Amino acid sequence: MKTLIIANWKMHYGPIKAGAWIRAFRRERLPKDVDIAVAVPHVSLAAARASLGRASIPALAAQNSFWIDDGAYTGETSPAMLLEFGVQYCLVGHSERRKNLGETDDMVAKKAAALQKSGIIPVICVGETEAQNKKGETNKVLRQQVSAAIADLKDGGKVSFVFAYEPVWAIGSGKPCPAQRAKEAHETIRSVVAKKFGAAHAQETIILYGGSVDARNIGEYVTTTGVNGALVGGASLDPRVFGLLCRAAMPT
Ligand code: PGA
């Protein structure tokens, strides 16, 4: 399975800066054995697509989607609209949305299913808070979030969804989750996927780690069994730093 690295710019870079980032990143030496995507704000998708031209690396990702293709849903963006930009992945249920916008497990499930149906790969973010972690509830929280998120997903015979384990306490904190602990969390996620889709499907499911990943620690994650790549926030904002990180994720 190829390592997958997804940049998550969060609410950074409007169209002008997004275009410049893509052009600068394209000048980086990019590893062939790593799949790379960049999750940009909706308003910057057109500029990012234009700067990419015919190039397909990095793949384009969105940070959110609604679950209906069109209608009276002011302010929302549908999977069909995202497809017009050639979006291949879309983040779903990032903890910042769960916390700041009240995104529930039910909404996450609907978004993931709608994206899968449209052919965009949902990247479903799950993870426990610091308080839950301290209470020893990590596995319980993960089982709940993952089983809810996959409730409406279909087994199309091929892997059409990705998970990102992002412990909330590790995001933007400079305190990454030790790789061995991430490994255990990934095993929990995989076991829930296996219950619904079978062991073989679960084995092929890409599960990323996210939370304070940088060019120095990426190597530890991608060499840990069951960790198939990373979702990268802060360390993706500078195209050169992100290029370095992608090269450091290359299998040796
Ligand atoms: P971080 O963010 O790399 O800045 O910790 C990761 C994320 O929230 O996806």
PDB file of C-alpha atoms and ligand atoms in Angstrom:
ATOM      1  CA  MET A   1       0.000   0.000   0.000  1.00  0.00           C
ATOM      2  CA  LYS A   2       1.329   3.420  -0.978  1.00  0.00           C
ATOM      3  CA  THR A   3       1.877   5.967   1.785  1.00  0.00           C
ATOM      4  CA  LEU A   4      -0.616   8.845   1.622  1.00  0.00           C
ATOM      5  CA  ILE A   5       0.231  12.319   2.893  1.00  0.00           C
ATOM      6  CA  ILE A   6      -2.506  14.944   2.963  1.00  0.00           C
ATOM      7  CA  ALA A   7      -1.837  18.606   3.697  1.00  0.00           C
ATOM      8  CA  ASN A   8      -4.598  20.339   5.642  1.00  0.00           C
ATOM      9  CA  TRP A   9      -4.249  24.084   5.275  1.00  0.00           C
ATOM     10  CA  LYS A  10      -7.322  24.672   7.444  1.00  0.00           C
ATOM     11  CA  MET A  11      -8.508  28.310   7.099  1.00  0.00           C
ATOM     12  CA  HIS A  12      -5.324  29.541   5.451  1.00  0.00           C
ATOM     13  CA  TYR A  13      -4.664  30.822   1.940  1.00  0.00           C
ATOM     14  CA  GLY A  14      -7.231  32.457  -0.290  1.00  0.00           C
ATOM     15  CA  PRO A  15      -6.953  32.026  -4.072  1.00  0.00           C
ATOM     16  CA  ILE A  16      -3.852  34.193  -4.575  1.00  0.00           C
ATOM     17  CA  LYS A  17      -1.712  32.490  -1.943  1.00  0.00           C
ATOM     18  CA  ALA A  18      -3.114  29.069  -2.802  1.00  0.00           C
ATOM     19  CA  GLY A  19      -1.993  29.439  -6.417  1.00  0.00           C
ATOM     20  CA  ALA A  20       1.474  30.529  -5.318  1.00  0.00           C
ATOM     21  CA  TRP A  21       1.739  27.590  -2.870  1.00  0.00           C
ATOM     22  CA  ILE A  22       0.883  25.078  -5.607  1.00  0.00           C
ATOM     23  CA  ARG A  23       3.409  26.562  -8.023  1.00  0.00           C
ATOM     24  CA  ALA A  24       6.134  26.551  -5.358  1.00  0.00           C
ATOM     25  CA  PHE A  25       5.313  22.993  -4.285  1.00  0.00           C
ATOM     26  CA  ARG A  26       5.456  21.806  -7.888  1.00  0.00           C
ATOM     27  CA  ARG A  27       9.104  22.907  -7.944  1.00  0.00           C
ATOM     28  CA  GLU A  28       9.888  20.506  -5.086  1.00  0.00           C
ATOM     29  CA  ARG A  29      11.406  17.125  -5.805  1.00  0.00           C
ATOM     30  CA  LEU A  30       8.435  14.856  -5.126  1.00  0.00           C
ATOM     31  CA  PRO A  31       8.714  11.187  -4.222  1.00  0.00           C
ATOM     32  CA  LYS A  32       6.996   8.826  -6.653  1.00  0.00           C
ATOM     33  CA  ASP A  33       6.148   6.236  -4.031  1.00  0.00           C
ATOM     34  CA  VAL A  34       4.080   8.599  -1.915  1.00  0.00           C
ATOM     35  CA  ASP A  35       0.579   9.789  -2.779  1.00  0.00           C
ATOM     36  CA  ILE A  36       0.232  13.470  -1.940  1.00  0.00           C
ATOM     37  CA  ALA A  37      -2.907  15.577  -1.635  1.00  0.00           C
ATOM     38  CA  VAL A  38      -3.642  19.070  -0.424  1.00  0.00           C
ATOM     39  CA  ALA A  39      -6.880  20.076   1.319  1.00  0.00           C
ATOM     40  CA  VAL A  40      -7.546  23.699   0.461  1.00  0.00           C
ATOM     41  CA  PRO A  41     -10.381  26.065   1.443  1.00  0.00           C
ATOM     42  CA  HIS A  42     -13.342  25.912  -0.946  1.00  0.00           C
ATOM     43  CA  VAL A  43     -12.747  29.443  -2.203  1.00  0.00           C
ATOM     44  CA  SER A  44      -9.231  28.447  -3.289  1.00  0.00           C
ATOM     45  CA  LEU A  45     -10.108  25.271  -5.185  1.00  0.00           C
ATOM     46  CA  ALA A  46     -10.380  27.022  -8.555  1.00  0.00           C
ATOM     47  CA  ALA A  47      -7.022  28.775  -8.150  1.00  0.00           C
ATOM     48  CA  ALA A  48      -5.348  25.584  -6.967  1.00  0.00           C
ATOM     49  CA  ARG A  49      -6.785  23.677  -9.924  1.00  0.00           C
ATOM     50  CA  ALA A  50      -5.656  26.404 -12.350  1.00  0.00           C
ATOM     51  CA  SER A  51      -2.124  26.417 -10.931  1.00  0.00           C
ATOM     52  CA  LEU A  52      -1.931  22.652 -11.234  1.00  0.00           C
ATOM     53  CA  GLY A  53      -2.756  22.776 -14.933  1.00  0.00           C
ATOM     54  CA  ARG A  54      -2.446  19.237 -16.251  1.00  0.00           C
ATOM     55  CA  ALA A  55      -0.385  18.084 -13.300  1.00  0.00           C
ATOM     56  CA  SER A  56      -2.070  15.594 -11.008  1.00  0.00           C
ATOM     57  CA  ILE A  57       0.317  15.915  -8.075  1.00  0.00           C
ATOM     58  CA  PRO A  58      -0.647  17.027  -5.518  1.00  0.00           C
ATOM     59  CA  ALA A  59      -4.193  15.692  -5.751  1.00  0.00           C
ATOM     60  CA  LEU A  60      -6.829  18.173  -4.678  1.00  0.00           C
ATOM     61  CA  ALA A  61      -8.813  17.686  -1.508  1.00  0.00           C
ATOM     62  CA  ALA A  62     -11.577  19.713   0.122  1.00  0.00           C
ATOM     63  CA  GLN A  63     -11.984  20.281   3.844  1.00  0.00           C
ATOM     64  CA  ASN A  64     -15.733  19.812   4.077  1.00  0.00           C
ATOM     65  CA  SER A  65     -18.830  18.949   2.069  1.00  0.00           C
ATOM     66  CA  PHE A  66     -22.595  18.849   2.505  1.00  0.00           C
ATOM     67  CA  TRP A  67     -24.450  15.574   1.917  1.00  0.00           C
ATOM     68  CA  ILE A  68     -27.008  16.640  -0.721  1.00  0.00           C
ATOM     69  CA  ASP A  69     -26.148  17.540  -4.306  1.00  0.00           C
ATOM     70  CA  ASP A  70     -28.201  20.742  -4.593  1.00  0.00           C
ATOM     71  CA  GLY A  71     -31.059  22.562  -2.965  1.00  0.00           C
ATOM     72  CA  ALA A  72     -31.945  25.198  -0.398  1.00  0.00           C
ATOM     73  CA  TYR A  73     -28.899  24.834   1.857  1.00  0.00           C
ATOM     74  CA  THR A  74     -27.448  28.323   2.116  1.00  0.00           C
ATOM     75  CA  GLY A  75     -23.705  28.440   2.430  1.00  0.00           C
ATOM     76  CA  GLU A  76     -23.120  24.748   1.784  1.00  0.00           C
ATOM     77  CA  THR A  77     -21.063  23.062  -0.932  1.00  0.00           C
ATOM     78  CA  SER A  78     -22.022  19.678  -2.379  1.00  0.00           C
ATOM     79  CA  PRO A  79     -19.956  16.694  -3.485  1.00  0.00           C
ATOM     80  CA  ALA A  80     -21.132  17.359  -7.076  1.00  0.00           C
ATOM     81  CA  MET A  81     -19.731  20.892  -6.907  1.00  0.00           C
ATOM     82  CA  LEU A  82     -16.428  19.653  -5.504  1.00  0.00           C
ATOM     83  CA  LEU A  83     -16.172  17.152  -8.344  1.00  0.00           C
ATOM     84  CA  GLU A  84     -16.156  20.018 -10.846  1.00  0.00           C
ATOM     85  CA  PHE A  85     -12.733  20.994  -9.466  1.00  0.00           C
ATOM     86  CA  GLY A  86     -11.431  17.459  -9.774  1.00  0.00           C
ATOM     87  CA  VAL A  87     -11.415  16.995  -6.010  1.00  0.00           C
ATOM     88  CA  GLN A  88     -10.343  13.447  -5.114  1.00  0.00           C
ATOM     89  CA  TYR A  89     -10.507  13.504  -1.320  1.00  0.00           C
ATOM     90  CA  CYS A  90     -12.566  15.425   1.200  1.00  0.00           C
ATOM     91  CA  LEU A  91     -11.967  15.689   4.935  1.00  0.00           C
ATOM     92  CA  VAL A  92     -14.976  14.839   7.065  1.00  0.00           C
ATOM     93  CA  GLY A  93     -15.521  15.346  10.784  1.00  0.00           C
ATOM     94  CA  HIS A  94     -12.304  17.150  11.607  1.00  0.00           C
ATOM     95  CA  SER A  95     -12.272  17.783  15.364  1.00  0.00           C
ATOM     96  CA  GLU A  96     -12.214  21.538  14.763  1.00  0.00           C
ATOM     97  CA  ARG A  97     -15.557  21.216  12.975  1.00  0.00           C
ATOM     98  CA  ARG A  98     -16.960  18.850  15.576  1.00  0.00           C
ATOM     99  CA  LYS A  99     -15.978  21.323  18.306  1.00  0.00           C
ATOM    100  CA  ASN A 100     -16.586  24.726  16.697  1.00  0.00           C
ATOM    101  CA  LEU A 101     -19.528  23.903  14.442  1.00  0.00           C
ATOM    102  CA  GLY A 102     -21.284  21.147  16.321  1.00  0.00           C
ATOM    103  CA  GLU A 103     -20.700  18.517  13.667  1.00  0.00           C
ATOM    104  CA  THR A 104     -22.174  15.276  15.006  1.00  0.00           C
ATOM    105  CA  ASP A 105     -21.428  11.611  14.284  1.00  0.00           C
ATOM    106  CA  ASP A 106     -24.686  11.511  12.337  1.00  0.00           C
ATOM    107  CA  MET A 107     -23.648  14.426  10.107  1.00  0.00           C
ATOM    108  CA  VAL A 108     -20.229  12.854   9.609  1.00  0.00           C
ATOM    109  CA  ALA A 109     -21.891   9.611   8.503  1.00  0.00           C
ATOM    110  CA  LYS A 110     -24.123  11.420   5.994  1.00  0.00           C
ATOM    111  CA  LYS A 111     -21.222  13.406   4.558  1.00  0.00           C
ATOM    112  CA  ALA A 112     -18.991  10.353   4.246  1.00  0.00           C
ATOM    113  CA  ALA A 113     -21.714   8.361   2.468  1.00  0.00           C
ATOM    114  CA  ALA A 114     -22.587  11.197   0.064  1.00  0.00           C
ATOM    115  CA  LEU A 115     -18.945  11.717  -0.849  1.00  0.00           C
ATOM    116  CA  GLN A 116     -18.343   8.004  -1.383  1.00  0.00           C
ATOM    117  CA  LYS A 117     -21.410   7.836  -3.617  1.00  0.00           C
ATOM    118  CA  SER A 118     -20.125  10.738  -5.709  1.00  0.00           C
ATOM    119  CA  GLY A 119     -16.705   9.114  -6.143  1.00  0.00           C
ATOM    120  CA  ILE A 120     -14.804  11.425  -3.799  1.00  0.00           C
ATOM    121  CA  ILE A 121     -12.880   9.594  -1.081  1.00  0.00           C
ATOM    122  CA  PRO A 122     -13.978  10.785   2.362  1.00  0.00           C
ATOM    123  CA  VAL A 123     -11.108  11.162   4.826  1.00  0.00           C
ATOM    124  CA  ILE A 124     -12.949  10.583   8.077  1.00  0.00           C
ATOM    125  CA  CYS A 125     -11.266  12.191  11.073  1.00  0.00           C
ATOM    126  CA  VAL A 126     -11.682  10.599  14.482  1.00  0.00           C
ATOM    127  CA  GLY A 127      -9.888  10.962  17.786  1.00  0.00           C
ATOM    128  CA  GLU A 128     -10.291  11.425  21.503  1.00  0.00           C
ATOM    129  CA  THR A 129      -9.967  14.619  23.523  1.00  0.00           C
ATOM    130  CA  GLU A 130      -7.351  15.040  26.211  1.00  0.00           C
ATOM    131  CA  ALA A 131      -9.949  14.458  28.959  1.00  0.00           C
ATOM    132  CA  GLN A 132     -11.162  11.264  27.286  1.00  0.00           C
ATOM    133  CA  ASN A 133      -7.586  10.136  26.890  1.00  0.00           C
ATOM    134  CA  LYS A 134      -6.847  10.734  30.563  1.00  0.00           C
ATOM    135  CA  LYS A 135      -9.920   8.744  31.538  1.00  0.00           C
ATOM    136  CA  GLY A 136      -8.713   5.813  29.423  1.00  0.00           C
ATOM    137  CA  GLU A 137     -11.615   6.169  27.004  1.00  0.00           C
ATOM    138  CA  THR A 138      -9.647   6.316  23.746  1.00  0.00           C
ATOM    139  CA  ASN A 139     -10.773   2.967  22.373  1.00  0.00           C
ATOM    140  CA  LYS A 140     -14.365   3.489  23.423  1.00  0.00           C
ATOM    141  CA  VAL A 141     -14.493   6.896  21.706  1.00  0.00           C
ATOM    142  CA  LEU A 142     -12.862   5.541  18.550  1.00  0.00           C
ATOM    143  CA  ARG A 143     -15.209   2.573  18.335  1.00  0.00           C
ATOM    144  CA  GLN A 144     -18.191   4.903  18.690  1.00  0.00           C
ATOM    145  CA  GLN A 145     -16.967   7.458  16.130  1.00  0.00           C
ATOM    146  CA  VAL A 146     -15.858   4.882  13.574  1.00  0.00           C
ATOM    147  CA  SER A 147     -18.943   2.681  13.737  1.00  0.00           C
ATOM    148  CA  ALA A 148     -21.175   5.747  13.412  1.00  0.00           C
ATOM    149  CA  ALA A 149     -19.153   7.103  10.470  1.00  0.00           C
ATOM    150  CA  ILE A 150     -19.269   3.889   8.440  1.00  0.00           C
ATOM    151  CA  ALA A 151     -22.950   3.183   9.104  1.00  0.00           C
ATOM    152  CA  ASP A 152     -24.050   4.334   5.636  1.00  0.00           C
ATOM    153  CA  LEU A 153     -20.895   3.483   3.679  1.00  0.00           C
ATOM    154  CA  LYS A 154     -21.052   0.810   1.005  1.00  0.00           C
ATOM    155  CA  ASP A 155     -18.618  -1.945   0.212  1.00  0.00           C
ATOM    156  CA  GLY A 156     -18.011  -1.197  -3.444  1.00  0.00           C
ATOM    157  CA  GLY A 157     -15.401  -3.950  -3.652  1.00  0.00           C
ATOM    158  CA  LYS A 158     -12.577  -1.469  -3.455  1.00  0.00           C
ATOM    159  CA  VAL A 159     -11.425   0.772  -0.677  1.00  0.00           C
ATOM    160  CA  SER A 160     -13.279   4.032  -1.068  1.00  0.00           C
ATOM    161  CA  PHE A 161     -12.797   5.728   2.265  1.00  0.00           C
ATOM    162  CA  VAL A 162      -9.845   6.728   4.417  1.00  0.00           C
ATOM    163  CA  PHE A 163      -9.608   7.262   8.165  1.00  0.00           C
ATOM    164  CA  ALA A 164      -7.416   9.774   9.964  1.00  0.00           C
ATOM    165  CA  TYR A 165      -6.686   9.158  13.626  1.00  0.00           C
ATOM    166  CA  GLU A 166      -6.210  12.612  15.094  1.00  0.00           C
ATOM    167  CA  PRO A 167      -6.074  12.739  18.879  1.00  0.00           C
ATOM    168  CA  VAL A 168      -7.450  16.193  19.651  1.00  0.00           C
ATOM    169  CA  TRP A 169      -4.715  16.872  22.209  1.00  0.00           C
ATOM    170  CA  ALA A 170      -1.998  16.292  19.617  1.00  0.00           C
ATOM    171  CA  ILE A 171      -3.375  18.710  17.009  1.00  0.00           C
ATOM    172  CA  GLY A 172      -1.365  21.906  16.722  1.00  0.00           C
ATOM    173  CA  SER A 173       0.107  21.299  20.175  1.00  0.00           C
ATOM    174  CA  GLY A 174       3.637  20.251  19.270  1.00  0.00           C
ATOM    175  CA  LYS A 175       2.910  17.096  21.314  1.00  0.00           C
ATOM    176  CA  PRO A 176       2.533  14.294  18.781  1.00  0.00           C
ATOM    177  CA  CYS A 177       1.049  10.984  19.865  1.00  0.00           C
ATOM    178  CA  PRO A 178       3.853   8.416  20.192  1.00  0.00           C
ATOM    179  CA  ALA A 179       3.841   6.128  17.149  1.00  0.00           C
ATOM    180  CA  GLN A 180       3.210   3.015  19.262  1.00  0.00           C
ATOM    181  CA  ARG A 181       0.091   4.535  20.755  1.00  0.00           C
ATOM    182  CA  ALA A 182      -1.093   5.622  17.326  1.00  0.00           C
ATOM    183  CA  LYS A 183      -0.556   2.033  16.203  1.00  0.00           C
ATOM    184  CA  GLU A 184      -2.943   0.764  18.899  1.00  0.00           C
ATOM    185  CA  ALA A 185      -5.553   3.348  17.948  1.00  0.00           C
ATOM    186  CA  HIS A 186      -5.240   2.339  14.299  1.00  0.00           C
ATOM    187  CA  GLU A 187      -5.782  -1.286  15.276  1.00  0.00           C
ATOM    188  CA  THR A 188      -8.994  -0.305  17.052  1.00  0.00           C
ATOM    189  CA  ILE A 189     -10.205   1.624  13.998  1.00  0.00           C
ATOM    190  CA  ARG A 190      -9.335  -1.296  11.708  1.00  0.00           C
ATOM    191  CA  SER A 191     -11.156  -3.774  13.913  1.00  0.00           C
ATOM    192  CA  VAL A 192     -14.383  -1.748  13.650  1.00  0.00           C
ATOM    193  CA  VAL A 193     -14.005  -1.537   9.867  1.00  0.00           C
ATOM    194  CA  ALA A 194     -13.374  -5.315   9.776  1.00  0.00           C
ATOM    195  CA  LYS A 195     -16.643  -6.030  11.592  1.00  0.00           C
ATOM    196  CA  LYS A 196     -18.654  -4.369   8.838  1.00  0.00           C
ATOM    197  CA  PHE A 197     -16.555  -4.944   5.742  1.00  0.00           C
ATOM    198  CA  GLY A 198     -14.450  -7.987   6.572  1.00  0.00           C
ATOM    199  CA  ALA A 199     -10.800  -8.459   7.471  1.00  0.00           C
ATOM    200  CA  ALA A 200      -9.413  -8.151   3.934  1.00  0.00           C
ATOM    201  CA  HIS A 201     -11.136  -4.824   3.301  1.00  0.00           C
ATOM    202  CA  ALA A 202     -10.027  -3.535   6.705  1.00  0.00           C
ATOM    203  CA  GLN A 203      -6.452  -4.552   5.966  1.00  0.00           C
ATOM    204  CA  GLU A 204      -6.509  -2.466   2.785  1.00  0.00           C
ATOM    205  CA  THR A 205      -8.096   0.571   4.418  1.00  0.00           C
ATOM    206  CA  ILE A 206      -5.760   3.527   4.584  1.00  0.00           C
ATOM    207  CA  ILE A 207      -5.538   4.950   8.100  1.00  0.00           C
ATOM    208  CA  LEU A 208      -3.542   8.160   8.514  1.00  0.00           C
ATOM    209  CA  TYR A 209      -2.159   9.632  11.685  1.00  0.00           C
ATOM    210  CA  GLY A 210      -2.572  13.376  12.299  1.00  0.00           C
ATOM    211  CA  GLY A 211      -1.430  15.683  15.086  1.00  0.00           C
ATOM    212  CA  SER A 212       1.839  17.661  15.157  1.00  0.00           C
ATOM    213  CA  VAL A 213       3.413  15.662  12.336  1.00  0.00           C
ATOM    214  CA  ASP A 214       6.543  17.306  10.912  1.00  0.00           C
ATOM    215  CA  ALA A 215       9.474  16.456   8.661  1.00  0.00           C
ATOM    216  CA  ARG A 216      11.443  15.107  11.626  1.00  0.00           C
ATOM    217  CA  ASN A 217       8.855  12.703  13.029  1.00  0.00           C
ATOM    218  CA  ILE A 218       7.051  11.559   9.838  1.00  0.00           C
ATOM    219  CA  GLY A 219       9.555   8.717   9.403  1.00  0.00           C
ATOM    220  CA  GLU A 220       8.508   7.136  12.714  1.00  0.00           C
ATOM    221  CA  TYR A 221       4.864   7.063  11.685  1.00  0.00           C
ATOM    222  CA  VAL A 222       5.227   5.723   8.167  1.00  0.00           C
ATOM    223  CA  THR A 223       7.467   2.914   9.391  1.00  0.00           C
ATOM    224  CA  THR A 224       4.938   1.882  12.042  1.00  0.00           C
ATOM    225  CA  THR A 225       2.757  -1.069  11.051  1.00  0.00           C
ATOM    226  CA  GLY A 226      -0.794  -0.015  10.340  1.00  0.00           C
ATOM    227  CA  VAL A 227       0.018   3.671   9.966  1.00  0.00           C
ATOM    228  CA  ASN A 228      -0.420   4.371   6.269  1.00  0.00           C
ATOM    229  CA  GLY A 229       0.438   8.038   6.108  1.00  0.00           C
ATOM    230  CA  ALA A 230      -0.360  11.370   7.701  1.00  0.00           C
ATOM    231  CA  LEU A 231      -2.695  14.341   7.772  1.00  0.00           C
ATOM    232  CA  VAL A 232      -0.512  17.393   8.214  1.00  0.00           C
ATOM    233  CA  GLY A 233      -1.646  20.820   9.388  1.00  0.00           C
ATOM    234  CA  GLY A 234       0.976  23.355  10.472  1.00  0.00           C
ATOM    235  CA  ALA A 235       3.876  21.673   8.671  1.00  0.00           C
ATOM    236  CA  SER A 236       2.047  21.920   5.345  1.00  0.00           C
ATOM    237  CA  LEU A 237       1.744  25.695   5.210  1.00  0.00           C
ATOM    238  CA  ASP A 238       5.212  26.259   3.768  1.00  0.00           C
ATOM    239  CA  PRO A 239       5.534  24.373   0.453  1.00  0.00           C
ATOM    240  CA  ARG A 240       9.246  23.753   0.964  1.00  0.00           C
ATOM    241  CA  VAL A 241       8.770  22.364   4.462  1.00  0.00           C
ATOM    242  CA  PHE A 242       5.932  20.184   3.187  1.00  0.00           C
ATOM    243  CA  GLY A 243       8.120  19.014   0.295  1.00  0.00           C
ATOM    244  CA  LEU A 244      10.787  18.013   2.800  1.00  0.00           C
ATOM    245  CA  LEU A 245       8.167  16.148   4.835  1.00  0.00           C
ATOM    246  CA  CYS A 246       6.929  14.278   1.758  1.00  0.00           C
ATOM    247  CA  ARG A 247      10.464  13.219   0.879  1.00  0.00           C
ATOM    248  CA  ALA A 248      11.035  12.088   4.477  1.00  0.00           C
ATOM    249  CA  ALA A 249       7.905   9.905   4.148  1.00  0.00           C
ATOM    250  CA  MET A 250       9.458   7.981   1.283  1.00  0.00           C
ATOM    251  CA  PRO A 251       9.848   4.269   1.980  1.00  0.00           C
ATOM    252  CA  THR A 252      13.497   3.290   2.458  1.00  0.00           C
TER     253      THR A 252
HETATM  254  P1  PGA B   1      -1.296  19.825  12.946  1.00  0.00           P
HETATM  255  O1  PGA B   1      -2.815  19.628  12.447  1.00  0.00           O
HETATM  256  O2  PGA B   1      -0.421  19.037  12.014  1.00  0.00           O
HETATM  257  O3  PGA B   1      -1.068  21.311  12.867  1.00  0.00           O
HETATM  258  O4  PGA B   1      -1.229  19.294  14.341  1.00  0.00           O
HETATM  259  C1  PGA B   1      -3.272  18.399  11.967  1.00  0.00           C
HETATM  260  C2  PGA B   1      -4.737  18.466  11.635  1.00  0.00           C
HETATM  261  O5  PGA B   1      -5.499  19.107  12.382  1.00  0.00           O
HETATM  262  O6  PGA B   1      -5.182  17.896  10.622  1.00  0.00           O
END
